[in-house]
CSV table of C-alpha atoms in Angstrom, one decimal:
chain,number,residue,atom,x,y,z
Q,17,MET,CA,-0.3,0.1,0.1
Q,18,SER,CA,2.9,2.6,0.6
Q,19,LYS,CA,4.3,1.9,-2.6
Q,20,ASN,CA,1.3,3.3,-3.9
Q,21,ARG,CA,1.4,6.6,-2.0
Q,22,ILE,CA,1.6,9.7,-3.8
Q,23,SER,CA,4.5,11.6,-2.2
Q,24,PHE,CA,5.3,15.4,-2.8
Q,25,ARG,CA,8.6,16.7,-2.4
Q,26,ALA,CA,9.1,20.2,-0.5
Q,27,ASN,CA,9.8,23.1,-3.1
Q,28,GLY,CA,12.2,26.2,-2.3
Q,29,PRO,CA,9.9,28.0,-0.1
Q,30,ILE,CA,8.5,25.1,1.9
Q,31,SER,CA,12.2,24.1,2.5
Q,32,LEU,CA,13.1,27.5,3.5
Q,33,SER,CA,10.1,27.9,5.5
Q,34,ARG,CA,10.6,24.8,7.6
Q,35,LYS,CA,13.5,26.3,8.9
Q,36,LEU,CA,12.2,29.9,9.5
Q,37,VAL,CA,8.6,30.0,10.3
Q,38,LYS,CA,7.1,29.7,13.5
Q,39,GLU,CA,4.5,27.3,14.7
Q,40,GLU,CA,1.1,28.3,16.1
Q,41,ASN,CA,-2.5,27.0,16.2
Q,42,PRO,CA,-3.4,26.6,12.8
Q,43,PHE,CA,-7.1,27.8,13.3
Q,44,LEU,CA,-5.7,31.1,15.1
Q,45,LEU,CA,-3.6,31.5,12.0
Q,46,ILE,CA,-6.3,31.3,9.7
Q,47,ILE,CA,-8.7,33.7,11.7
Q,48,LYS,CA,-5.8,36.2,12.2
Q,49,LEU,CA,-5.2,36.2,8.1
Q,50,LEU,CA,-8.5,36.7,7.6
Q,51,SER,CA,-9.2,39.1,10.1
Q,52,ILE,CA,-5.9,41.2,9.1
Q,53,SER,CA,-6.9,40.8,5.4
Q,54,TYR,CA,-10.7,41.8,5.1
Q,55,LEU,CA,-11.6,43.9,8.1
Q,56,PRO,CA,-9.9,47.0,6.5
Q,57,GLN,CA,-11.6,46.5,3.5
Q,58,LEU,CA,-14.9,45.8,5.1
Q,59,LEU,CA,-14.8,49.0,7.4
Q,60,VAL,CA,-13.9,51.0,4.5
Q,61,VAL,CA,-17.0,49.8,2.2
Q,62,LEU,CA,-19.4,50.1,5.1
Q,63,SER,CA,-18.2,53.5,5.9
Q,64,LEU,CA,-18.7,54.4,2.4
Q,65,ASN,CA,-22.1,53.0,2.4
Q,66,ILE,CA,-23.2,54.8,5.5
Q,67,PHE,CA,-21.7,58.4,4.6
Q,68,ASN,CA,-22.1,58.2,0.6
Q,69,LYS,CA,-25.1,56.7,-0.3
Q,70,ASN,CA,-24.5,57.6,-4.1
Q,71,ILE,CA,-21.7,55.6,-4.9
Q,72,ASP,CA,-22.5,53.3,-7.6
Q,73,ALA,CA,-21.3,49.5,-7.9
Q,74,GLU,CA,-18.7,50.2,-10.1
Q,75,ASN,CA,-16.9,52.7,-8.0
Q,76,LEU,CA,-17.4,50.2,-4.9
Q,77,THR,CA,-16.0,47.3,-6.6
Q,78,LEU,CA,-12.8,49.4,-7.6
Q,79,ILE,CA,-12.3,50.7,-4.0
Q,80,SER,CA,-12.7,47.0,-2.8
Q,81,LEU,CA,-10.1,46.0,-5.3
Q,82,TYR,CA,-7.7,48.8,-4.7
Q,83,MET,CA,-7.8,48.0,-0.8
Q,84,THR,CA,-6.5,45.0,-1.1
Q,85,SER,CA,-3.3,46.2,-1.8
Q,86,ILE,CA,-3.5,47.6,1.7
Q,87,SER,CA,-4.3,44.2,3.2
Q,88,SER,CA,-1.4,42.7,0.9
Q,89,LEU,CA,1.0,44.9,2.9
Q,90,LEU,CA,-0.4,44.3,6.3
Q,91,ILE,CA,-0.3,40.4,5.8
Q,92,PHE,CA,3.2,40.4,4.5
Q,93,LEU,CA,4.3,42.6,7.4
Q,94,TYR,CA,2.5,39.9,9.9
Q,95,ALA,CA,4.1,36.8,7.7
Q,96,ARG,CA,7.5,38.8,7.9
Q,97,LYS,CA,7.4,40.0,11.6
Q,98,SER,CA,5.4,37.5,13.4
Q,99,LEU,CA,5.7,34.2,11.7
Q,100,GLY,CA,9.4,34.5,10.6
Q,101,PHE,CA,8.5,34.3,7.0
Q,102,SER,CA,11.5,35.7,4.4
Q,103,LYS,CA,10.7,37.0,1.0
Q,104,LYS,CA,11.7,33.7,-0.6
Q,105,ALA,CA,9.6,31.7,1.5
Q,106,LEU,CA,6.7,33.7,0.4
Q,107,GLY,CA,7.7,32.8,-3.2
Q,108,LEU,CA,9.0,36.3,-3.6
Q,109,ARG,CA,12.5,35.8,-4.6
Q,110,ALA,CA,14.5,38.0,-7.1
Q,111,GLY,CA,15.2,37.0,-10.4
Q,112,LYS,CA,12.8,36.2,-13.4
Q,113,ASN,CA,10.1,38.1,-12.1
Q,114,PHE,CA,8.5,39.5,-15.3
Q,115,LYS,CA,9.2,36.1,-17.0
Q,116,ASN,CA,7.0,34.5,-14.2
Q,117,TYR,CA,4.2,37.3,-14.5
Q,118,LEU,CA,4.1,37.0,-18.4
Q,119,LEU,CA,3.6,32.9,-18.0
Q,120,GLY,CA,0.8,33.6,-15.2
Q,121,LEU,CA,-0.9,36.2,-17.4
Q,122,ILE,CA,-1.1,33.5,-20.3
Q,123,LEU,CA,-2.1,30.6,-18.0
Q,124,GLY,CA,-4.7,32.5,-16.5
Q,125,GLY,CA,-6.1,34.6,-19.3
Q,126,GLY,CA,-5.5,31.6,-21.8
Q,127,LEU,CA,-7.5,29.0,-19.6
Q,128,LEU,CA,-10.6,31.4,-19.1
Q,129,SER,CA,-10.4,32.3,-22.7
Q,130,LEU,CA,-10.5,28.5,-23.7
Q,131,SER,CA,-13.5,28.1,-21.1
Q,132,LEU,CA,-15.6,30.8,-23.2
Q,133,ILE,CA,-14.4,29.6,-26.6
Q,134,ILE,CA,-16.0,26.0,-25.9
Q,135,GLY,CA,-19.0,27.8,-24.4
Q,136,LEU,CA,-19.3,29.4,-27.8
Q,137,ILE,CA,-18.9,26.4,-29.8
Q,138,PHE,CA,-21.5,24.7,-28.1
Q,139,ASP,CA,-24.0,27.8,-28.1
Q,140,ILE,CA,-24.0,28.3,-24.3
Q,141,TYR,CA,-23.1,31.9,-24.6
Q,142,ASP,CA,-23.7,34.7,-27.0
Q,143,ILE,CA,-21.1,37.6,-27.1
Q,144,ARG,CA,-21.0,41.1,-28.5
Q,145,ILE,CA,-18.4,43.8,-29.0
Q,146,ASN,CA,-18.7,46.4,-26.5
Q,147,ILE,CA,-15.8,48.5,-27.1
Q,148,GLY,CA,-17.1,51.5,-27.9
Q,149,SER,CA,-18.7,51.7,-24.4
Q,150,ILE,CA,-15.3,51.7,-22.6
Q,151,ASN,CA,-14.0,54.5,-20.6
Q,152,PRO,CA,-10.2,54.1,-21.0
Q,153,LEU,CA,-9.2,55.4,-17.4
Q,154,ILE,CA,-11.6,53.1,-15.6
Q,155,PHE,CA,-10.9,49.9,-17.7
Q,156,LEU,CA,-6.8,50.8,-16.9
Q,157,ALA,CA,-8.1,51.3,-13.2
Q,158,PHE,CA,-9.9,47.8,-13.3
Q,159,LEU,CA,-6.6,46.3,-14.9
Q,160,ILE,CA,-4.4,47.4,-11.7
Q,161,GLY,CA,-7.1,46.5,-9.2
Q,162,TRP,CA,-7.4,43.1,-10.4
Q,163,ILE,CA,-3.4,42.7,-10.2
Q,164,PHE,CA,-3.6,44.1,-6.5
Q,165,GLN,CA,-6.6,41.6,-5.9
Q,166,GLY,CA,-5.0,38.6,-7.3
Q,167,PHE,CA,-1.7,39.1,-5.9
Q,168,HIS,CA,-3.4,39.8,-2.5
Q,169,GLU,CA,-5.3,36.7,-2.1
Q,170,GLU,CA,-2.6,34.6,-3.5
Q,171,LEU,CA,0.0,36.1,-1.0
Q,172,MET,CA,-2.6,35.2,1.9
Q,173,VAL,CA,-3.9,31.5,0.6
Q,174,ARG,CA,-0.8,30.2,-1.4
Q,175,GLY,CA,2.4,32.0,0.0
Q,176,ILE,CA,1.2,32.1,3.6
Q,177,LEU,CA,-1.3,29.1,4.2
Q,178,MET,CA,-0.1,26.5,1.8
Q,179,THR,CA,3.8,27.1,2.7
Q,180,TYR,CA,2.6,27.2,6.6
Q,181,PHE,CA,0.6,23.9,6.2
Q,182,ALA,CA,3.1,22.1,4.0
Q,183,SER,CA,6.0,23.0,6.1
Q,184,HIS,CA,4.6,22.1,9.5
Q,185,ARG,CA,2.1,19.4,8.2
Q,186,SER,CA,2.9,18.1,4.5
Q,187,VAL,CA,2.9,19.3,1.3
Q,188,GLY,CA,-0.1,17.3,0.2
Q,189,LEU,CA,-2.1,18.7,3.0
Q,190,GLY,CA,-0.9,22.3,2.4
Q,191,LEU,CA,-2.5,21.8,-1.2
Q,192,LEU,CA,-5.7,20.6,-0.3
Q,193,VAL,CA,-6.2,22.8,2.8
Q,194,ASN,CA,-5.5,26.1,1.2
Q,195,SER,CA,-7.9,25.1,-1.8
Q,196,LEU,CA,-10.5,24.5,0.7
Q,197,ILE,CA,-10.0,27.8,2.3
Q,198,PHE,CA,-9.9,29.5,-1.2
Q,199,SER,CA,-13.5,27.9,-2.0
Q,200,THR,CA,-15.2,28.7,1.4
Q,201,LEU,CA,-14.0,32.2,1.1
Q,202,HIS,CA,-16.5,32.4,-1.8
Q,203,LEU,CA,-19.6,30.7,0.3
Q,204,GLY,CA,-21.4,34.3,0.5
Q,205,ASN,CA,-21.7,35.1,-3.1
Q,206,THR,CA,-24.6,35.3,-4.9
Q,207,SER,CA,-25.7,32.1,-6.6
Q,208,PHE,CA,-22.9,30.1,-5.2
Q,209,GLY,CA,-24.0,26.4,-5.4
Q,210,LEU,CA,-22.4,22.9,-5.6
Q,211,ILE,CA,-20.8,23.2,-9.2
Q,212,ALA,CA,-19.4,26.5,-8.3
Q,213,CYS,CA,-18.0,25.4,-5.0
Q,214,ILE,CA,-16.3,22.3,-7.0
Q,215,ASN,CA,-15.0,24.7,-9.3
Q,216,ILE,CA,-13.7,27.4,-6.8
Q,217,PHE,CA,-11.7,24.3,-5.3
Q,218,LEU,CA,-10.4,23.2,-8.5
Q,219,LEU,CA,-9.0,26.5,-9.3
Q,220,GLY,CA,-7.6,26.9,-6.0
Q,221,LEU,CA,-5.8,23.6,-6.6
Q,222,ILE,CA,-4.6,24.8,-10.1
Q,223,PHE,CA,-3.4,27.9,-8.5
Q,224,SER,CA,-2.0,26.0,-5.9
Q,225,PHE,CA,0.0,23.6,-8.1
Q,226,ILE,CA,1.2,26.5,-10.2
Q,227,TYR,CA,2.6,28.0,-7.1
Q,228,TYR,CA,4.0,24.8,-6.0
Q,229,LEU,CA,5.9,24.0,-9.3
Q,230,GLY,CA,6.9,27.4,-10.3
Q,231,GLU,CA,7.9,28.5,-6.6
Q,232,SER,CA,7.1,32.1,-7.8
Q,233,LEU,CA,4.0,33.7,-6.2
Q,234,TYR,CA,4.2,36.2,-9.1
Q,235,LEU,CA,3.4,33.2,-11.2
Q,236,ALA,CA,0.8,32.4,-9.2
Q,237,GLY,CA,-0.5,35.7,-8.5
Q,238,ALA,CA,-0.9,36.8,-12.3
Q,239,ALA,CA,-2.9,33.6,-13.1
Q,240,HIS,CA,-5.2,34.7,-10.8
Q,241,SER,CA,-5.5,38.3,-11.6
Q,242,PHE,CA,-5.8,37.6,-15.3
Q,243,TRP,CA,-8.3,34.9,-14.8
Q,244,ASN,CA,-10.4,37.5,-13.2
Q,245,PHE,CA,-9.6,40.4,-15.4
Q,246,PHE,CA,-10.5,38.5,-18.8
Q,247,GLN,CA,-13.8,37.4,-17.3
Q,248,ALA,CA,-14.7,40.8,-16.0
Q,249,ASN,CA,-13.1,43.4,-18.4
Q,250,ILE,CA,-12.2,41.5,-21.6
Q,251,PHE,CA,-15.2,39.2,-21.9
Q,252,GLY,CA,-17.7,40.9,-19.6
Q,253,ILE,CA,-18.5,37.6,-17.4
Q,254,ARG,CA,-19.9,38.0,-13.9
Q,255,VAL,CA,-16.9,37.2,-11.5
Q,256,SER,CA,-17.9,34.6,-8.9
Q,257,GLY,CA,-21.3,35.8,-8.8
Q,258,ILE,CA,-20.4,39.4,-7.6
Q,259,VAL,CA,-18.4,41.7,-10.0
Q,260,TYR,CA,-20.0,42.7,-13.0
Q,261,ASN,CA,-19.4,45.8,-15.0
Q,262,LYS,CA,-20.0,47.0,-18.5
Q,263,ASN,CA,-16.6,48.4,-19.1
Q,264,SER,CA,-15.4,45.5,-21.3
Q,265,ILE,CA,-14.5,44.9,-24.6
Q,266,PHE,CA,-17.2,42.4,-25.1
Q,267,ILE,CA,-20.3,41.2,-23.3
Q,268,THR,CA,-21.0,37.7,-22.8
Q,269,GLU,CA,-24.6,36.7,-21.7
Q,270,SER,CA,-25.3,33.1,-21.2
Q,271,ARG,CA,-28.3,31.3,-23.3
Q,272,GLY,CA,-27.9,27.7,-22.2
Q,273,GLN,CA,-28.9,25.8,-19.0
Q,274,ASP,CA,-27.2,27.4,-15.9
Q,275,ILE,CA,-25.5,24.0,-15.0
Q,276,LEU,CA,-23.5,24.5,-18.3
Q,277,SER,CA,-23.3,28.3,-18.4
Q,278,GLY,CA,-23.0,29.0,-14.8
Q,279,GLY,CA,-25.9,31.0,-14.6
Q,280,ALA,CA,-26.0,34.2,-12.5
Q,281,PHE,CA,-22.4,32.8,-10.8
Q,282,GLY,CA,-20.8,33.5,-14.2
Q,283,ILE,CA,-19.1,30.6,-16.0
Q,284,GLU,CA,-16.8,29.8,-12.9
Q,285,GLY,CA,-20.1,27.9,-12.1
Q,286,SER,CA,-20.2,25.9,-15.2
Q,287,LEU,CA,-19.3,22.4,-16.1
Q,288,ILE,CA,-17.2,23.6,-18.8
Q,289,VAL,CA,-14.8,24.9,-15.9
Q,290,THR,CA,-15.1,21.6,-14.1
Q,291,ILE,CA,-13.9,19.7,-17.1
Q,292,LEU,CA,-11.3,22.3,-18.1
Q,293,GLY,CA,-10.1,22.4,-14.4
Q,294,LEU,CA,-9.6,18.6,-14.1
Q,295,LEU,CA,-7.6,18.4,-17.2
Q,296,ALA,CA,-5.4,21.3,-16.2
Q,297,LEU,CA,-4.7,19.6,-13.0
Q,298,LEU,CA,-3.8,16.2,-14.5
Q,299,SER,CA,-1.7,18.2,-16.5
Q,300,LEU,CA,0.2,20.1,-13.7
Q,301,TYR,CA,0.5,16.7,-11.7
Q,302,LYS,CA,2.0,15.1,-15.0
Q,303,LEU,CA,4.2,18.2,-15.0
Q,304,GLY,CA,5.1,17.8,-11.7
Q,305,LYS,CA,6.1,14.0,-11.6
Q,306,ASP,CA,8.4,15.0,-15.0
Q,307,LYS,CA,10.0,17.7,-12.8
Q,308,GLY,CA,10.4,15.4,-9.7
Q,309,PHE,CA,8.2,17.1,-7.3
Q,310,ILE,CA,6.0,14.2,-7.2
Q,311,SER,CA,6.4,10.6,-6.9
Q,312,LYS,CA,4.6,7.5,-6.4
């Protein structure tokens, strides 16, 4: 039985964190990270809603996206000062950062684009050009905002939580636990259902493997950011059921059954993403075996 057991080798950040990172109660660690990450955003959004009732959904979304830059700084300082992480242990090593970010952009944007193309082939979506309605400054603001947001979630869930569990428990557990936490963060989203839950978990695993194999938070952060950016501002698809705006190059509307299209949750709730997500995971697993990260 032990011969068939899958073994995950510690990558660079995990090996380094075993020497540097302090051990503490995992449950308290999760609570602290979530509090540091989301409390400042929540307070700002609530204050805006109380004192400025005329703020529209688009501006509120942009404020939330930009607030994640502050959250990233806070959890980075917490990881460095309280937990003992170094920059390298967080996947922020020097060198090849532009190359890694570009590769992440291609992976995230490419996988989302492929999902939509399949949906269009099977007549699940309608798409129309919307470029004439774009405000260039707002479009650019969303691009920067998604860069902040994707990096923030990857720093918290992959850079800190995955690395912590992988170094103090096991690599396999680190891959699974952070992906489960990532999925549960979407529980309160509009139209969140079983397929959406499965798909967000699969996407979490994909980003986890990208980080694990690439050993770079820039790589995983770009994949996450441009998966979201392509949904919201290239193709005009609702992101995880909550973010939708018309500042997009295209507008995409579903016409098939919700289980195929994702319905009000967006393409992340579709069976297309389920199938492509599983295929992407199999490819990443094979790559891990080929590179010697995974053995059986």
